[in-house]
Amino acid sequence: MIELKTPAEIQRMHVTGRFVAEVLSEVGRLADVGVNLLDLEHHVRGMIKRRGAESCYWDYAPSFGRGPFRNVICLSVNDAVLHGLPHDYTLRDGDVLSADLAVSIDGWVADSARTVVVGTAAEEDLRIIRATEEALEAAIEVARPGNRLGDISAAIWAVAHDHGYPVNTEFGGHGIGRTMHEGPHVSNKGRAGRGLTLRPGLTLALEPWFARTTDRIVYDPDGWTIRSADGSRTAHSEHTVAITEDAPLVLTRRESENPATRADSAGRLSAKDA
């Protein structure tokens, strides 16, 4: 079922979105060589508790998972890209870290993801991160009344195609609002002019994710962590977006957007927000 939100309800989602943005900025700031994924998980748990928010991941138990998810953030490293189960792993120089977070505040949900490089960044890692961010911005740009859902999918696919990245269609974006996953599904590949007509009040989590050289995925033994089937590195970018009468409203925009793709004068990627 697709529920259109009122302007007041979108503003309540925006409150949640600003908190999600704050947490992901903090994760990017803390991600560094020598930091354990479990330390990041517990830091985020503290932030959620202090805010009085509720994790949408804790006890999440969809058909594809193995048992309930007992963490509050997805942390995926290198060839892992989605549903990364935080575990005892210490970040190393050059690791690619994707962080995905969804929380609810006063009954309204926002969902966002970002990818950063820890320490020294390889150009090919920066390139795939930039591609997901460009695809996300292209998708947001066409999320306007009167356009079709396929316009969003086609915009994402066009950026992936231009960069030479294959696109997996098993997992993509989704409606969002009172729960983390609502209708409709938003594929990361599609045909313009097809599908649902976009209307004001529709709220979507748009999330392009690419692997460098494959569109196939495999699961870790934990039953959650999804990796590229050939071990190639990955990236994931996501925002919660509201379609309004005017321009699209990004509810999870970080104050310092795209820090993952800014290199400092030494040619290293800064994982810290300005």
Coordinates of C-alpha atoms in Angstrom, one line a residue:
M1 CA 0.0 0.0 0.0
I2 CA 1.3 3.5 -0.9
E3 CA 0.5 6.2 1.5
L4 CA 0.9 9.9 0.5
K5 CA 2.1 12.1 3.4
T6 CA 0.8 15.5 4.3
P7 CA 3.2 18.4 4.5
A8 CA 3.0 18.2 8.3
E9 CA 3.9 14.5 8.2
I10 CA 6.8 15.1 5.9
Q11 CA 8.1 17.7 8.4
R12 CA 8.0 15.0 11.1
M13 CA 10.0 12.7 8.8
H14 CA 12.4 15.6 8.3
V15 CA 13.1 15.7 12.0
T16 CA 14.0 12.0 11.9
G17 CA 16.1 12.6 8.7
R18 CA 18.2 15.3 10.3
F19 CA 19.0 12.9 13.1
V20 CA 20.0 10.1 10.7
A21 CA 22.2 12.6 8.9
E22 CA 23.8 13.6 12.1
V23 CA 24.6 10.0 13.0
L24 CA 26.0 9.2 9.6
S25 CA 28.2 12.3 9.8
E26 CA 29.5 11.1 13.1
V27 CA 30.2 7.6 11.8
G28 CA 32.2 9.2 8.9
R29 CA 34.1 11.3 11.4
L30 CA 35.0 8.3 13.6
A31 CA 35.8 5.8 10.9
D32 CA 39.6 5.5 11.0
V33 CA 42.4 3.0 10.8
G34 CA 42.3 0.9 14.0
V35 CA 38.6 1.5 14.8
N36 CA 36.6 -1.7 15.4
L37 CA 33.2 -2.0 13.7
L38 CA 31.7 -3.0 17.1
D39 CA 32.9 0.3 18.6
L40 CA 31.0 2.1 15.8
E41 CA 27.9 0.0 16.5
H42 CA 27.9 0.8 20.2
H43 CA 28.6 4.5 19.6
V44 CA 25.5 4.6 17.3
R45 CA 23.4 2.7 19.9
G46 CA 24.3 5.4 22.4
M47 CA 23.3 8.2 20.0
I48 CA 19.9 6.6 19.3
K49 CA 19.2 6.0 23.0
R50 CA 20.1 9.6 24.0
R51 CA 17.8 11.0 21.2
G52 CA 14.9 8.8 22.3
A53 CA 14.8 7.3 18.8
E54 CA 14.1 3.7 17.8
S55 CA 16.2 1.5 15.5
C56 CA 14.4 0.1 12.6
Y57 CA 17.0 -2.7 12.3
W58 CA 16.9 -4.1 15.8
D59 CA 14.8 -7.3 15.5
Y60 CA 14.3 -6.8 11.8
A61 CA 13.5 -10.2 10.4
P62 CA 12.7 -10.3 6.6
S63 CA 12.6 -13.5 4.6
F64 CA 16.1 -13.1 3.3
G65 CA 17.8 -12.7 6.7
R66 CA 19.0 -15.4 9.1
G67 CA 17.1 -14.7 12.3
P68 CA 16.5 -11.2 13.6
F69 CA 19.1 -8.4 13.0
R70 CA 20.4 -7.5 16.5
N71 CA 22.3 -4.4 15.6
V72 CA 21.3 -0.8 15.0
I73 CA 23.4 0.0 11.9
C74 CA 24.6 -1.8 8.8
L75 CA 28.4 -1.6 8.4
S76 CA 29.7 -3.2 5.2
V77 CA 33.4 -3.3 4.3
N78 CA 35.1 -3.5 0.9
D79 CA 33.3 -6.1 -1.2
A80 CA 30.4 -6.1 1.2
V81 CA 27.7 -3.6 0.3
L82 CA 24.3 -4.2 1.9
H83 CA 23.1 -5.4 5.4
G84 CA 26.6 -5.6 6.7
L85 CA 26.4 -7.2 10.2
P86 CA 28.7 -5.4 12.6
H87 CA 31.3 -7.8 13.9
D88 CA 34.8 -7.9 15.4
Y89 CA 36.7 -6.3 12.6
T90 CA 39.3 -3.5 12.9
L91 CA 39.3 -1.1 10.0
R92 CA 42.5 -1.0 7.9
D93 CA 44.2 1.6 5.7
G94 CA 42.3 1.8 2.4
D95 CA 39.2 0.0 3.6
V96 CA 35.9 1.1 2.0
L97 CA 33.1 1.4 4.6
S98 CA 29.4 1.7 3.8
A99 CA 27.1 2.7 6.7
D100 CA 23.4 2.4 6.4
L101 CA 21.0 3.6 9.1
A102 CA 17.2 3.8 9.5
V103 CA 15.5 5.0 12.7
S104 CA 12.1 6.1 13.8
I105 CA 11.3 9.2 15.9
D106 CA 7.7 9.7 17.2
G107 CA 6.5 7.1 14.7
W108 CA 8.2 8.5 11.5
V109 CA 11.1 6.9 9.8
A110 CA 14.1 8.1 7.7
D111 CA 16.8 6.0 6.0
S112 CA 20.1 6.9 4.6
A113 CA 23.5 5.4 3.7
R114 CA 27.0 6.7 2.8
T115 CA 30.3 5.2 1.8
V116 CA 33.7 6.5 2.9
V117 CA 37.3 5.3 2.5
V118 CA 39.4 4.8 5.6
G119 CA 42.9 6.3 5.4
T120 CA 44.6 6.2 2.0
A121 CA 42.1 6.2 -0.9
A122 CA 42.6 4.4 -4.1
E123 CA 41.3 6.3 -7.1
E124 CA 39.1 3.4 -8.3
D125 CA 37.4 3.4 -4.9
L126 CA 36.8 7.1 -5.0
R127 CA 35.4 6.7 -8.5
I128 CA 32.7 4.1 -7.6
I129 CA 31.7 6.2 -4.5
R130 CA 31.3 9.2 -6.7
A131 CA 29.2 7.2 -9.2
T132 CA 26.7 6.2 -6.5
E133 CA 26.5 9.8 -5.3
E134 CA 26.0 11.1 -8.8
A135 CA 23.3 8.4 -9.5
L136 CA 21.6 9.4 -6.2
E137 CA 21.5 13.1 -7.2
A138 CA 20.3 12.2 -10.7
A139 CA 17.5 10.2 -9.1
I140 CA 16.6 13.0 -6.8
E141 CA 16.5 15.5 -9.6
V142 CA 13.7 13.6 -11.5
A143 CA 11.7 12.8 -8.3
R144 CA 9.1 15.4 -9.3
P145 CA 5.3 15.4 -9.7
G146 CA 4.1 14.0 -13.0
N147 CA 7.3 12.0 -13.7
R148 CA 7.2 8.2 -13.4
L149 CA 8.9 5.8 -11.1
G150 CA 10.8 4.5 -14.1
D151 CA 12.4 7.9 -14.6
I152 CA 14.1 7.5 -11.2
S153 CA 15.3 4.0 -12.1
A154 CA 16.5 5.1 -15.5
A155 CA 18.4 8.0 -14.1
I156 CA 20.3 5.7 -11.7
W157 CA 21.0 3.2 -14.4
A158 CA 22.3 5.9 -16.8
V159 CA 24.9 7.0 -14.4
A160 CA 26.0 3.5 -13.7
H161 CA 26.2 2.8 -17.5
D162 CA 28.3 5.9 -18.1
H163 CA 30.8 4.8 -15.5
G164 CA 30.8 1.2 -16.7
Y165 CA 29.3 -0.4 -13.6
P166 CA 26.7 -3.2 -13.8
V167 CA 23.5 -2.9 -11.8
N168 CA 21.9 -5.4 -9.6
T169 CA 18.1 -5.3 -9.5
E170 CA 17.4 -7.7 -6.5
F171 CA 17.7 -4.8 -4.0
G172 CA 16.9 -1.2 -4.5
G173 CA 15.0 1.7 -3.1
H174 CA 11.6 1.7 -1.5
G175 CA 8.7 3.7 -0.1
I176 CA 9.2 4.8 3.5
G177 CA 7.2 6.7 6.2
R178 CA 5.5 5.0 9.2
T179 CA 7.7 1.9 8.6
M180 CA 11.1 1.4 7.0
H181 CA 9.8 -0.4 4.0
E182 CA 6.6 0.6 2.2
G183 CA 5.5 0.5 -1.4
P184 CA 6.6 1.0 -4.0
H185 CA 9.9 -0.8 -4.8
V186 CA 12.3 1.4 -6.7
S187 CA 14.6 -0.6 -8.9
N188 CA 18.1 0.8 -9.7
K189 CA 17.5 0.0 -13.4
G190 CA 14.4 0.7 -15.4
R191 CA 12.9 2.5 -18.4
A192 CA 11.9 6.2 -18.4
G193 CA 8.2 7.0 -18.7
R194 CA 7.1 3.7 -17.2
G195 CA 5.6 2.8 -13.8
L196 CA 3.8 4.7 -11.1
T197 CA 3.2 8.4 -11.6
L198 CA 4.9 10.4 -8.9
R199 CA 2.7 12.6 -6.8
P200 CA 3.3 15.1 -4.0
G201 CA 3.4 13.4 -0.6
L202 CA 5.2 10.3 -1.9
T203 CA 8.3 9.6 0.3
L204 CA 11.0 7.3 -1.1
A205 CA 14.3 6.0 0.1
L206 CA 16.5 6.1 -3.1
E207 CA 19.6 4.0 -2.9
P208 CA 21.9 3.3 -5.8
W209 CA 24.6 0.8 -5.0
F210 CA 27.2 -0.7 -7.4
A211 CA 29.9 -3.3 -7.4
R212 CA 32.9 -2.6 -9.6
T213 CA 32.7 -5.6 -12.0
T214 CA 29.6 -7.7 -11.3
D215 CA 25.8 -7.4 -10.8
R216 CA 25.7 -10.7 -8.9
I217 CA 25.7 -11.0 -5.1
V218 CA 26.5 -13.6 -2.4
Y219 CA 25.6 -13.8 1.3
D220 CA 28.0 -14.3 4.2
P221 CA 27.5 -17.3 6.5
D222 CA 25.9 -14.8 8.9
G223 CA 22.9 -14.8 6.6
W224 CA 22.8 -11.0 6.3
T225 CA 25.9 -9.4 4.8
I226 CA 25.7 -9.1 1.0
R227 CA 28.8 -9.0 -1.0
S228 CA 29.7 -8.8 -4.7
A229 CA 29.9 -12.3 -6.1
D230 CA 33.4 -11.7 -7.6
G231 CA 34.9 -9.9 -4.6
S232 CA 35.1 -6.5 -6.3
R233 CA 34.7 -3.4 -4.2
T234 CA 31.4 -1.7 -3.8
A235 CA 29.7 1.6 -2.8
H236 CA 26.2 2.6 -1.5
S237 CA 24.6 6.0 -1.3
E238 CA 21.0 6.6 0.0
H239 CA 18.7 9.5 0.9
T240 CA 15.1 9.7 2.0
V241 CA 13.3 12.0 -0.4
A242 CA 9.8 13.6 -0.3
I243 CA 8.1 14.6 -3.5
T244 CA 6.5 18.0 -3.1
E245 CA 4.7 20.4 -5.4
D246 CA 8.0 22.2 -5.9
A247 CA 11.5 20.7 -5.8
P248 CA 12.3 17.3 -4.2
L249 CA 13.0 17.6 -0.5
V250 CA 15.9 15.5 0.7
L251 CA 15.1 14.7 4.3
T252 CA 18.5 13.1 5.2
R253 CA 20.9 15.6 3.6
R254 CA 24.0 16.0 5.7
E255 CA 25.4 19.5 6.5
S256 CA 28.6 18.6 4.7
E257 CA 27.4 16.6 1.7
N258 CA 29.8 14.3 -0.2
P259 CA 32.7 14.4 2.2
A260 CA 33.5 10.8 1.0
T261 CA 34.8 12.1 -2.3
R262 CA 36.9 15.0 -1.2
A263 CA 40.7 14.3 -1.1
D264 CA 43.0 16.5 0.9
S265 CA 46.2 18.1 -0.4
A266 CA 48.1 14.9 0.3
G267 CA 45.8 12.9 -2.0
R268 CA 44.2 11.1 0.9
L269 CA 40.5 10.8 1.3
S270 CA 39.1 12.6 4.4
A271 CA 36.5 10.5 6.1
K272 CA 35.7 13.4 8.5
D273 CA 33.1 15.9 7.8
A274 CA 34.0 19.6 7.7

